[in-house]
Short mmCIF file of N, CA, C and O in Angstrom, two decimals:
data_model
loop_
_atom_site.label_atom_id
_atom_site.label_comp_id
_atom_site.label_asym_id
_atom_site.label_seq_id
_atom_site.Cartn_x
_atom_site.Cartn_y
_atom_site.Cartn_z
N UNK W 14 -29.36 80.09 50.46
CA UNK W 14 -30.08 79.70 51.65
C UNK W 14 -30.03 80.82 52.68
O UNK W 14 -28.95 81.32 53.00
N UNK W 15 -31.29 81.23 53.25
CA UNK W 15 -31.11 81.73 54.40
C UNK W 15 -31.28 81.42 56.00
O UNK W 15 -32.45 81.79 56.13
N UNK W 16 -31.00 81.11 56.91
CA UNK W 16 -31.07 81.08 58.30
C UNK W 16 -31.80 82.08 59.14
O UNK W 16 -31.51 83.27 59.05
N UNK W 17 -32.67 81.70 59.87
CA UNK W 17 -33.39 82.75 60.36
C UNK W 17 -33.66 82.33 62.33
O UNK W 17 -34.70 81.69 62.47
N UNK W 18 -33.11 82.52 63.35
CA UNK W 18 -33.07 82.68 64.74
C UNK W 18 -33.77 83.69 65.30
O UNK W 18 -33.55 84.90 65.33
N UNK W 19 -34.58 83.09 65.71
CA UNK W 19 -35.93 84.29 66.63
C UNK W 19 -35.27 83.95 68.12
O UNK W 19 -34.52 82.98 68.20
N UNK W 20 -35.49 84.59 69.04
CA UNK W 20 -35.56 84.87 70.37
C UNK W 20 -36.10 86.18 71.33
O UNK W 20 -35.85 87.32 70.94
N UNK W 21 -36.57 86.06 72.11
CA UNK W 21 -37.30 87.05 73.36
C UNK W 21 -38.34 86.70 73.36
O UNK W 21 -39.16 87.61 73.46
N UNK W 22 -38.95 85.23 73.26
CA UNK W 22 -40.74 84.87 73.83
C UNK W 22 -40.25 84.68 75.30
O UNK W 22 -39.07 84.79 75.64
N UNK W 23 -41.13 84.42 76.00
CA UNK W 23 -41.42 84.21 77.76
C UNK W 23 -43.21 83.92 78.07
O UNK W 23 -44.16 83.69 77.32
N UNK W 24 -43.06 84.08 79.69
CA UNK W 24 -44.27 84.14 79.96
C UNK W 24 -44.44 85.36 80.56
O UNK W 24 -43.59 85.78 81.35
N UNK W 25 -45.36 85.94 80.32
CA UNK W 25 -45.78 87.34 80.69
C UNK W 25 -47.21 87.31 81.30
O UNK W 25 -47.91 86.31 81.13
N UNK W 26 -47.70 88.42 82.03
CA UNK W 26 -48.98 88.74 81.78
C UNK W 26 -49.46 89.67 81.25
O UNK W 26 -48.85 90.60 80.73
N UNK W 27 -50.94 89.49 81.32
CA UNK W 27 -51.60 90.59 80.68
C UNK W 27 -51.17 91.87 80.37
O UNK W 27 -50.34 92.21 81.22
N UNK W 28 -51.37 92.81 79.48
CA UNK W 28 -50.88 93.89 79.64
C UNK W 28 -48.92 94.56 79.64
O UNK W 28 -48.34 95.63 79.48
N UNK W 29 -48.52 92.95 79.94
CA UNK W 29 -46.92 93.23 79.82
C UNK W 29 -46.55 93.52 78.38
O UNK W 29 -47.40 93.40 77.50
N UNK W 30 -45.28 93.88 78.10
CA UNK W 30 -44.90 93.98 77.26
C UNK W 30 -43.61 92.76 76.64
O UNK W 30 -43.17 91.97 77.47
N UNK W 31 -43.08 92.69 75.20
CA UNK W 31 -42.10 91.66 74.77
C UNK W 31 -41.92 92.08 73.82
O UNK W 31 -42.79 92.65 73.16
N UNK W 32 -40.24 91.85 73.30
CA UNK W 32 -39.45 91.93 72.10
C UNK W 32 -39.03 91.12 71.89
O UNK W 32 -38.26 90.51 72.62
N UNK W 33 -39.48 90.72 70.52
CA UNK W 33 -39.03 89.27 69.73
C UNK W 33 -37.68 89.61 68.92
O UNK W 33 -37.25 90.61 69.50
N UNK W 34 -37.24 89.46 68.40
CA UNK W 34 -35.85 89.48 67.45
C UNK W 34 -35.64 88.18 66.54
O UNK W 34 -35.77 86.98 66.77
N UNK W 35 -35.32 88.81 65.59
CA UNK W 35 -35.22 87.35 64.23
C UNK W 35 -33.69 87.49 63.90
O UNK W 35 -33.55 88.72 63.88
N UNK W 36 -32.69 87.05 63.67
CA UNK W 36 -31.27 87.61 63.05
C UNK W 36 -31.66 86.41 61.73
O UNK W 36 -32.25 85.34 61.58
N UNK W 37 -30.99 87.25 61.07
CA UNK W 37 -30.69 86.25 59.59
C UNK W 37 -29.55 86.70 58.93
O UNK W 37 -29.15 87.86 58.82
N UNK W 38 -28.86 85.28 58.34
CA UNK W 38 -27.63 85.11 57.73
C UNK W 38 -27.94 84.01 56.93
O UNK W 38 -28.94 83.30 56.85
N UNK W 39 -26.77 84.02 56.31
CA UNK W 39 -26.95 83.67 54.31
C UNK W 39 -26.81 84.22 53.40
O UNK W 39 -25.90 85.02 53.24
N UNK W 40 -28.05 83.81 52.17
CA UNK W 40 -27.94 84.34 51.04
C UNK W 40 -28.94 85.68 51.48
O UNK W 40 -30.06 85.64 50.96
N UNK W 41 -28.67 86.87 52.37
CA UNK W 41 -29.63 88.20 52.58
C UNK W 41 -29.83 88.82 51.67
O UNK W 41 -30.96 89.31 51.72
N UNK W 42 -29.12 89.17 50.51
CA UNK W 42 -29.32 89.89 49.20
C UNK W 42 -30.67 89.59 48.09
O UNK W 42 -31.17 90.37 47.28
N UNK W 43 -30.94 88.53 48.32
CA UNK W 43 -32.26 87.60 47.61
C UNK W 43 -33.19 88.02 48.20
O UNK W 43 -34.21 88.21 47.54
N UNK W 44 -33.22 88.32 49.57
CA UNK W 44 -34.75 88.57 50.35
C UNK W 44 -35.04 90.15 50.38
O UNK W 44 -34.37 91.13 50.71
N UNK W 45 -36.37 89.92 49.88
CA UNK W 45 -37.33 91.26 49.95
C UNK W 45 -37.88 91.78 50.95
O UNK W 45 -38.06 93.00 50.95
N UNK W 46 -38.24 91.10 51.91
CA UNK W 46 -39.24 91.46 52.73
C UNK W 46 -39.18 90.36 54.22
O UNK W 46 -39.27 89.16 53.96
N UNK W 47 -39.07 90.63 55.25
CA UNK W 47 -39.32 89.82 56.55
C UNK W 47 -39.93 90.22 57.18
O UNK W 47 -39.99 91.40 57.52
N UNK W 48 -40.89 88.90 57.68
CA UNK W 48 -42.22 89.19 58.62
C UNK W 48 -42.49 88.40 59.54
O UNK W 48 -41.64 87.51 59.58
N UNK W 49 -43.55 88.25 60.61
CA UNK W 49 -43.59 87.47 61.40
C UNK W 49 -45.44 86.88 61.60
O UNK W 49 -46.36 87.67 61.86
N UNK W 50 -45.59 85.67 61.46
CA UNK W 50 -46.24 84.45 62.00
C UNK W 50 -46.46 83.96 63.17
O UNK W 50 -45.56 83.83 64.00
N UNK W 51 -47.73 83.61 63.38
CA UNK W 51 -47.89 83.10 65.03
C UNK W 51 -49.08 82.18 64.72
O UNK W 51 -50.11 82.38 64.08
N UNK W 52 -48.48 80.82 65.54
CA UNK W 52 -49.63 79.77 65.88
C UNK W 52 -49.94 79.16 67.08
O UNK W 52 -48.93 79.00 67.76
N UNK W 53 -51.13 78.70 67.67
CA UNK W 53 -51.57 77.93 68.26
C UNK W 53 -51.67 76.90 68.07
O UNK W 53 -52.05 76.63 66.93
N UNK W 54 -51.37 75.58 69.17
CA UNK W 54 -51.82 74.78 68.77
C UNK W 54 -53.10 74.02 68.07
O UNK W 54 -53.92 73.93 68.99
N UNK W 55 -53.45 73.67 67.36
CA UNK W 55 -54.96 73.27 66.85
C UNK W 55 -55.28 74.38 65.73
O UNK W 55 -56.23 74.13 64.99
N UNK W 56 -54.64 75.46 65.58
CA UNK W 56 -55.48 76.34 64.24
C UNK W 56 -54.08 76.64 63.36
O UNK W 56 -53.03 76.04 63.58
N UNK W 57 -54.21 77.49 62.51
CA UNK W 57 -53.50 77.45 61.10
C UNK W 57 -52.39 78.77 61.80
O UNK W 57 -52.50 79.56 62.73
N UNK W 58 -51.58 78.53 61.03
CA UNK W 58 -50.47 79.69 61.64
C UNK W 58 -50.93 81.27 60.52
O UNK W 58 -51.20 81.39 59.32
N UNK W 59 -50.86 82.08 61.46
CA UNK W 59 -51.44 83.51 61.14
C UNK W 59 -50.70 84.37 60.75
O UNK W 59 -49.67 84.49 61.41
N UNK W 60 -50.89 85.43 59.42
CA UNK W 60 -49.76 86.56 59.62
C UNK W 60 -50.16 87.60 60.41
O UNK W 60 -51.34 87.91 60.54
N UNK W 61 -48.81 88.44 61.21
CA UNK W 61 -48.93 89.12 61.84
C UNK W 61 -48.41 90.58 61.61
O UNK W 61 -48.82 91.58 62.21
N UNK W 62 -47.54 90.53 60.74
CA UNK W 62 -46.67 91.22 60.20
C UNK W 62 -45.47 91.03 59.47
O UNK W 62 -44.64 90.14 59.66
N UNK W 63 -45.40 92.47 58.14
CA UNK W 63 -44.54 92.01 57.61
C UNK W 63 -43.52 94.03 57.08
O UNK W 63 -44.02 95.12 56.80
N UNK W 64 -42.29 93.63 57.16
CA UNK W 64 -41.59 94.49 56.70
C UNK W 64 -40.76 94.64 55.12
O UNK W 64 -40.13 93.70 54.63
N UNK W 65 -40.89 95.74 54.56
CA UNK W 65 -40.34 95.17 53.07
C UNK W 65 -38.60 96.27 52.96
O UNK W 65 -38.32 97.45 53.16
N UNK W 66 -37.86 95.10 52.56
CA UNK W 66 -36.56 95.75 53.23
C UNK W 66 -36.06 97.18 51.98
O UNK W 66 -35.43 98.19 52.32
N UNK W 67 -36.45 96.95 50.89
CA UNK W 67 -36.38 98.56 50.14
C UNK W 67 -37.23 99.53 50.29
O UNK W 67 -36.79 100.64 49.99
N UNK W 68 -38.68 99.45 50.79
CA UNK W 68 -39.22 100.58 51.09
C UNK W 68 -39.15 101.00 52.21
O UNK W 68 -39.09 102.22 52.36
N UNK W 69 -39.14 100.08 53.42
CA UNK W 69 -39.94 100.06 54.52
C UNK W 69 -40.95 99.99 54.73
O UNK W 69 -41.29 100.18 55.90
N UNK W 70 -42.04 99.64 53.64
CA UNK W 70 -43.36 99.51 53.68
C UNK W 70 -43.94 98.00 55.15
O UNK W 70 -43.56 96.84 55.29
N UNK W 71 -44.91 98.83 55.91
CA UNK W 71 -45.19 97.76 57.01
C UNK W 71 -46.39 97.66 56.81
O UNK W 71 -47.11 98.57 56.41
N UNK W 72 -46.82 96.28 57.14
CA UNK W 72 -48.44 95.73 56.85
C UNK W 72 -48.61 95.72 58.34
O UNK W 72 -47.80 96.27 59.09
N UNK W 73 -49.55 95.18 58.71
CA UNK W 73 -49.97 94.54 60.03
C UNK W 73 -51.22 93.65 60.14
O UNK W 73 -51.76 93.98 59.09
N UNK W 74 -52.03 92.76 60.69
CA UNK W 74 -52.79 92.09 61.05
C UNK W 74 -54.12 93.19 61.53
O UNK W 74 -53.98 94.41 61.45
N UNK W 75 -54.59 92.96 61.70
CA UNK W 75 -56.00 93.83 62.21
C UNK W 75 -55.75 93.41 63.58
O UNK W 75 -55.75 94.30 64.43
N UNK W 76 -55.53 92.13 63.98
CA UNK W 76 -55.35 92.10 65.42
C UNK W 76 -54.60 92.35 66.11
O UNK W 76 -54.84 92.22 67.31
N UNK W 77 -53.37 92.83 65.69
CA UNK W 77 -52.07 93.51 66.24
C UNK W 77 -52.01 95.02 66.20
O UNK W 77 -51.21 95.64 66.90
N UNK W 78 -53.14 95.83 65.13
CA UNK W 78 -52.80 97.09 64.88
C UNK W 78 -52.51 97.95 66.35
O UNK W 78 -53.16 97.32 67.17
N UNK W 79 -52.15 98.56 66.74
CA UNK W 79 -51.88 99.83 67.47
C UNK W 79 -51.10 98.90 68.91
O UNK W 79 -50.73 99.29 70.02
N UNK W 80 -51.08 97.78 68.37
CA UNK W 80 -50.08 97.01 70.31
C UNK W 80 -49.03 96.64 69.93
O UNK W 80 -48.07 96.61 70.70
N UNK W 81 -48.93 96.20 68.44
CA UNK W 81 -47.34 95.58 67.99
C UNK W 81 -46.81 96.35 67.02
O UNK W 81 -47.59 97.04 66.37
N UNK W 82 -45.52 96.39 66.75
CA UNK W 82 -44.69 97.24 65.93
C UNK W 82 -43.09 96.56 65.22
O UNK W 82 -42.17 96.13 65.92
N UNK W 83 -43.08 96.61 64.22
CA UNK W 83 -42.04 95.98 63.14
C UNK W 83 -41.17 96.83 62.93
O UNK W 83 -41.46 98.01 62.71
N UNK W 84 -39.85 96.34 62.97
CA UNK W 84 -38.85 97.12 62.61
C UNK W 84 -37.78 96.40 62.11
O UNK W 84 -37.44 95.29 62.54
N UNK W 85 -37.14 97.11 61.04
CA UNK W 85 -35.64 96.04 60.68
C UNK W 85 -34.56 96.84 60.91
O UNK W 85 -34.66 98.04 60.66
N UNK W 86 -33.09 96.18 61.54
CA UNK W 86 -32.48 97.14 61.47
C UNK W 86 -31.13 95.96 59.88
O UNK W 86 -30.38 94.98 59.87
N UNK W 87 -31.70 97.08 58.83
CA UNK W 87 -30.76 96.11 58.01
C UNK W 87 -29.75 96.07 57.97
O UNK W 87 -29.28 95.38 57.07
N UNK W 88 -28.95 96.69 58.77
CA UNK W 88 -27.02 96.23 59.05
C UNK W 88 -26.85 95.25 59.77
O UNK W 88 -25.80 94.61 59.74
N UNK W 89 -27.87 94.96 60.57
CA UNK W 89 -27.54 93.82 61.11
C UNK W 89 -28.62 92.76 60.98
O UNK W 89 -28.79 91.94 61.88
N UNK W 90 -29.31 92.76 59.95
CA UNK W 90 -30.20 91.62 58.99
C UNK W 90 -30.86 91.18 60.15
O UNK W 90 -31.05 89.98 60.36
N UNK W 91 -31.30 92.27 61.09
CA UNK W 91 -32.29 91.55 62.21
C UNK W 91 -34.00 92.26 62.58
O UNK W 91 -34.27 93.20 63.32
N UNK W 92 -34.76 91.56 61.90
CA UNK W 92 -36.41 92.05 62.48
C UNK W 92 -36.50 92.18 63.46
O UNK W 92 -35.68 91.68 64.23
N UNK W 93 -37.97 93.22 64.10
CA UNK W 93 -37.58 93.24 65.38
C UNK W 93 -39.51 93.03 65.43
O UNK W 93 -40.23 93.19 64.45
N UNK W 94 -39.95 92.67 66.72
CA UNK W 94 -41.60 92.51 66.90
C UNK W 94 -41.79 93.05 68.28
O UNK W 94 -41.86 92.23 69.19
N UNK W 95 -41.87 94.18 68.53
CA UNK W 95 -42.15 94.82 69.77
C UNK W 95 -43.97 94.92 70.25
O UNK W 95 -44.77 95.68 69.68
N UNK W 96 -44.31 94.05 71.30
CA UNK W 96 -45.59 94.01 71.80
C UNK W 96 -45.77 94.57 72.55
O UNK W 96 -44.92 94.39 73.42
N UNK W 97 -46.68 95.47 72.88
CA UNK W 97 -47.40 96.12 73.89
C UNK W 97 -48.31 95.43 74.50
O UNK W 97 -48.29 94.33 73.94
N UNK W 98 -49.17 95.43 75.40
CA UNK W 98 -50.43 95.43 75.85
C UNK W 98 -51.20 93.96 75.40
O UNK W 98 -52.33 93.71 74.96
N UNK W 99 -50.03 93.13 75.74
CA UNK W 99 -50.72 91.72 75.23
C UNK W 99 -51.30 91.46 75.91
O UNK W 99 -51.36 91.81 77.09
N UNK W 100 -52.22 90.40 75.00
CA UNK W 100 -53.35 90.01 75.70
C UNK W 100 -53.33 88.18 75.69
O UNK W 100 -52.66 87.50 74.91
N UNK W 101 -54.28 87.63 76.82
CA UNK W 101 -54.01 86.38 76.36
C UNK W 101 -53.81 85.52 75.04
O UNK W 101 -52.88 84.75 74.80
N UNK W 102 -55.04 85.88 74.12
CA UNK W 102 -55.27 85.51 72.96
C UNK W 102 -54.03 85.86 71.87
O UNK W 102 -54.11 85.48 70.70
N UNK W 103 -52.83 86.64 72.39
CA UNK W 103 -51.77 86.62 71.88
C UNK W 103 -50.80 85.27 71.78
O UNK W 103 -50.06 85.02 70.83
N UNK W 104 -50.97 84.40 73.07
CA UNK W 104 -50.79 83.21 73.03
C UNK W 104 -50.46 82.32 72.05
O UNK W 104 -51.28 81.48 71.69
N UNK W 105 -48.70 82.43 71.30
CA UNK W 105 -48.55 81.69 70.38
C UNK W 105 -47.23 81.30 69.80
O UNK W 105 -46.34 82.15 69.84
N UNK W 106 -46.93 79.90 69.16
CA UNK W 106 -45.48 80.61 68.86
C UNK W 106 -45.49 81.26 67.73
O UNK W 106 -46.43 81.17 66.93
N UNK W 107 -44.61 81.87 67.57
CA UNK W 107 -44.25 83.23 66.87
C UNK W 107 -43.03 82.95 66.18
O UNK W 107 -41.96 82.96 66.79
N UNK W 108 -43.14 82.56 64.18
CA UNK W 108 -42.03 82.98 63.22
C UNK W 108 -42.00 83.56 63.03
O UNK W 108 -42.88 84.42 62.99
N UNK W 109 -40.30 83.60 62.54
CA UNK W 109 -39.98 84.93 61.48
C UNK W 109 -40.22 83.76 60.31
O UNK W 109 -40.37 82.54 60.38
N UNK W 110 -40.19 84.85 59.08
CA UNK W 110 -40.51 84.69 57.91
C UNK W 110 -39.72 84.64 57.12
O UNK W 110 -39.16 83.56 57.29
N UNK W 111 -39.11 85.34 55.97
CA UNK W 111 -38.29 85.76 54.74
C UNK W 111 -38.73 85.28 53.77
O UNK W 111 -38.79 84.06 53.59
N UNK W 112 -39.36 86.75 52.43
CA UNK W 112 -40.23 86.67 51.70
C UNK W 112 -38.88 86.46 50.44
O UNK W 112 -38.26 87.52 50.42
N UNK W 113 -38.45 85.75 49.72
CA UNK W 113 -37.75 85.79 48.64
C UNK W 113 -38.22 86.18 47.18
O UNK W 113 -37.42 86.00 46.26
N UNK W 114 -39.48 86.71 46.94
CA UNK W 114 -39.58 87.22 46.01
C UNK W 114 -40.64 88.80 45.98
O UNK W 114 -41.14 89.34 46.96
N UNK W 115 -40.73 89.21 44.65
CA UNK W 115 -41.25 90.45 44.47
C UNK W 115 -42.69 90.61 44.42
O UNK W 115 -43.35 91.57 44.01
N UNK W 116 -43.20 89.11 45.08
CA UNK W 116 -44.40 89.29 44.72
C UNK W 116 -45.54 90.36 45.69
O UNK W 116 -45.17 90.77 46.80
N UNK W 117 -46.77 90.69 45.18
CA UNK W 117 -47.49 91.80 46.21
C UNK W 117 -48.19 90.83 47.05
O UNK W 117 -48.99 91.40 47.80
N UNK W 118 -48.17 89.50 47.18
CA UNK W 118 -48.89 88.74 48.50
C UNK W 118 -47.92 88.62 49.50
O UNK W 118 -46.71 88.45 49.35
N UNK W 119 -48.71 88.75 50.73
CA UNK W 119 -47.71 88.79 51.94
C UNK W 119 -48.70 87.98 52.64
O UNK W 119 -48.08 87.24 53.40
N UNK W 120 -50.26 87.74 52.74
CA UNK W 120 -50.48 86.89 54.09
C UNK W 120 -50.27 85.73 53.99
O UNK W 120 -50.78 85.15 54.96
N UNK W 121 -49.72 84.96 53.23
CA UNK W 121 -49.90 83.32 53.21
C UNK W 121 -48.62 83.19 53.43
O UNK W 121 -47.75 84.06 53.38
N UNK W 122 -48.50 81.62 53.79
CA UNK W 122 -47.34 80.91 53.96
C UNK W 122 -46.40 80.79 52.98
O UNK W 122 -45.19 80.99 52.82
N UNK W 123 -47.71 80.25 52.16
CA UNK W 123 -46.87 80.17 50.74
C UNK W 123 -46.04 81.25 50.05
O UNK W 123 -45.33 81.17 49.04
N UNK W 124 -46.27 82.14 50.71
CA UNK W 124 -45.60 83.74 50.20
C UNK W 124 -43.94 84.14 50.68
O UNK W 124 -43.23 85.02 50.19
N UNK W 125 -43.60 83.10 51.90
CA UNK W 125 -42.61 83.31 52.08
C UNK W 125 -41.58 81.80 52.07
O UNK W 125 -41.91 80.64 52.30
N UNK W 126 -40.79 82.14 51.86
CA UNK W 126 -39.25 80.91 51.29
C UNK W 126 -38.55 80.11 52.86
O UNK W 126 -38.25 78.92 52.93
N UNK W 127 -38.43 80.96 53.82
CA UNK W 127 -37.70 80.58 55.14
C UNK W 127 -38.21 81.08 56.35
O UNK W 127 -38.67 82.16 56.73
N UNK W 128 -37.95 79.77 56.93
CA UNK W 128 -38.37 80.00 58.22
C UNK W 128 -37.40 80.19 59.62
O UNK W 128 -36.17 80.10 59.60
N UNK W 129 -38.00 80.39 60.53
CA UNK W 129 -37.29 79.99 61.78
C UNK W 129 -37.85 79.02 62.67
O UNK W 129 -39.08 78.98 62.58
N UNK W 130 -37.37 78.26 63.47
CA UNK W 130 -37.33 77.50 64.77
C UNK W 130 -38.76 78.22 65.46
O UNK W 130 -39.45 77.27 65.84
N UNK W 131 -39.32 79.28 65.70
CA UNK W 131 -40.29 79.53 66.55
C UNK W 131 -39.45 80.15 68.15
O UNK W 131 -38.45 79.93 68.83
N UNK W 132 -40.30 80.79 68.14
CA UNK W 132 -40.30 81.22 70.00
C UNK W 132 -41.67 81.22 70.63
O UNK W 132 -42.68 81.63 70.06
N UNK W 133 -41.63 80.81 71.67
CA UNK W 133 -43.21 80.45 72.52
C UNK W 133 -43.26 82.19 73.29
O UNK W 133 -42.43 82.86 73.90
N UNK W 134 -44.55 82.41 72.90
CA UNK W 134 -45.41 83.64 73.62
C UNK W 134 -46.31 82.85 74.26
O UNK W 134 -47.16 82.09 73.79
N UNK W 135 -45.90 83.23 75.91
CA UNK W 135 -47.24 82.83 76.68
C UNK W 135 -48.01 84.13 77.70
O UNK W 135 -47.38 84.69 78.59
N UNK W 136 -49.18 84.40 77.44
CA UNK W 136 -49.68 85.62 78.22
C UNK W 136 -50.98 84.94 79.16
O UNK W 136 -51.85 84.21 78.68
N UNK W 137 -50.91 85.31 80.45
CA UNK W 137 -51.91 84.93 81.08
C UNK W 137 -51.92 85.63 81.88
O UNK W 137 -51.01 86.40 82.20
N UNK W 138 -53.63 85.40 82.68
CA UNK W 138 -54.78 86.17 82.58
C UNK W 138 -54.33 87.34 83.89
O UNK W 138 -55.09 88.26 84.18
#
């Protein structure tokens, strides 16, 4: 089993910046890859990004490219989601992920094993 604790959402505005943080403890040796998810209320939860912990290989969203940035630091089994230049429509809560297997899909839900609790991103206008 793994455990996964996000924290650093708030309310911000426009243009501010935020660092999310995921820590995970458990079974860490099983997991391949951690990423992060964001939903609104009323629509489907989105990927946003994902990190793969033997390459470092990073994906990203088309809607995050060049404002958000992924990082793991793996000694201390913690993701990191650094936002730039948010915008309202960033508006969401925001999981971490943990992908438990080798597979090459990363945007679906179904792609990853554990979750976290959520942290609320609020950006306004």
């Amino acid at each position: 089993q793994v455990q996964l604790v996000e924290s650093g959402g708030g309310l911000v505005q426009a243009g501010d910046s935020l660092r999310l943080s995921c820590a995970a403890s458990g079974r860490i040796s099983g997991t391949w890859a951690m990423g992060w998810f964001r939903q609104d209320p009323g629509k489907e939860r989105e990927f946003v990004a994902v990190i793969w912990r033997s390459s470092g290989s990073i994906h990203y969203a088309d809607s995050v490219k060049g404002r958000f940035t992924i990082s793991l630091d793996d000694a201390k089994n913690t993701v990191y989601l650094q936002m730039n230049s948010l915008k309202p429509q960033d508006t969401a809560t925001y999981y971490c992920a943990v992908k438990g297997d080798w597979g090459p899909s990363i945007h679906r839900i179904e792609d990853y094993s554990y979750w976290g609790q959520g942290t609320q991103v609020t950006v306004s206008s």
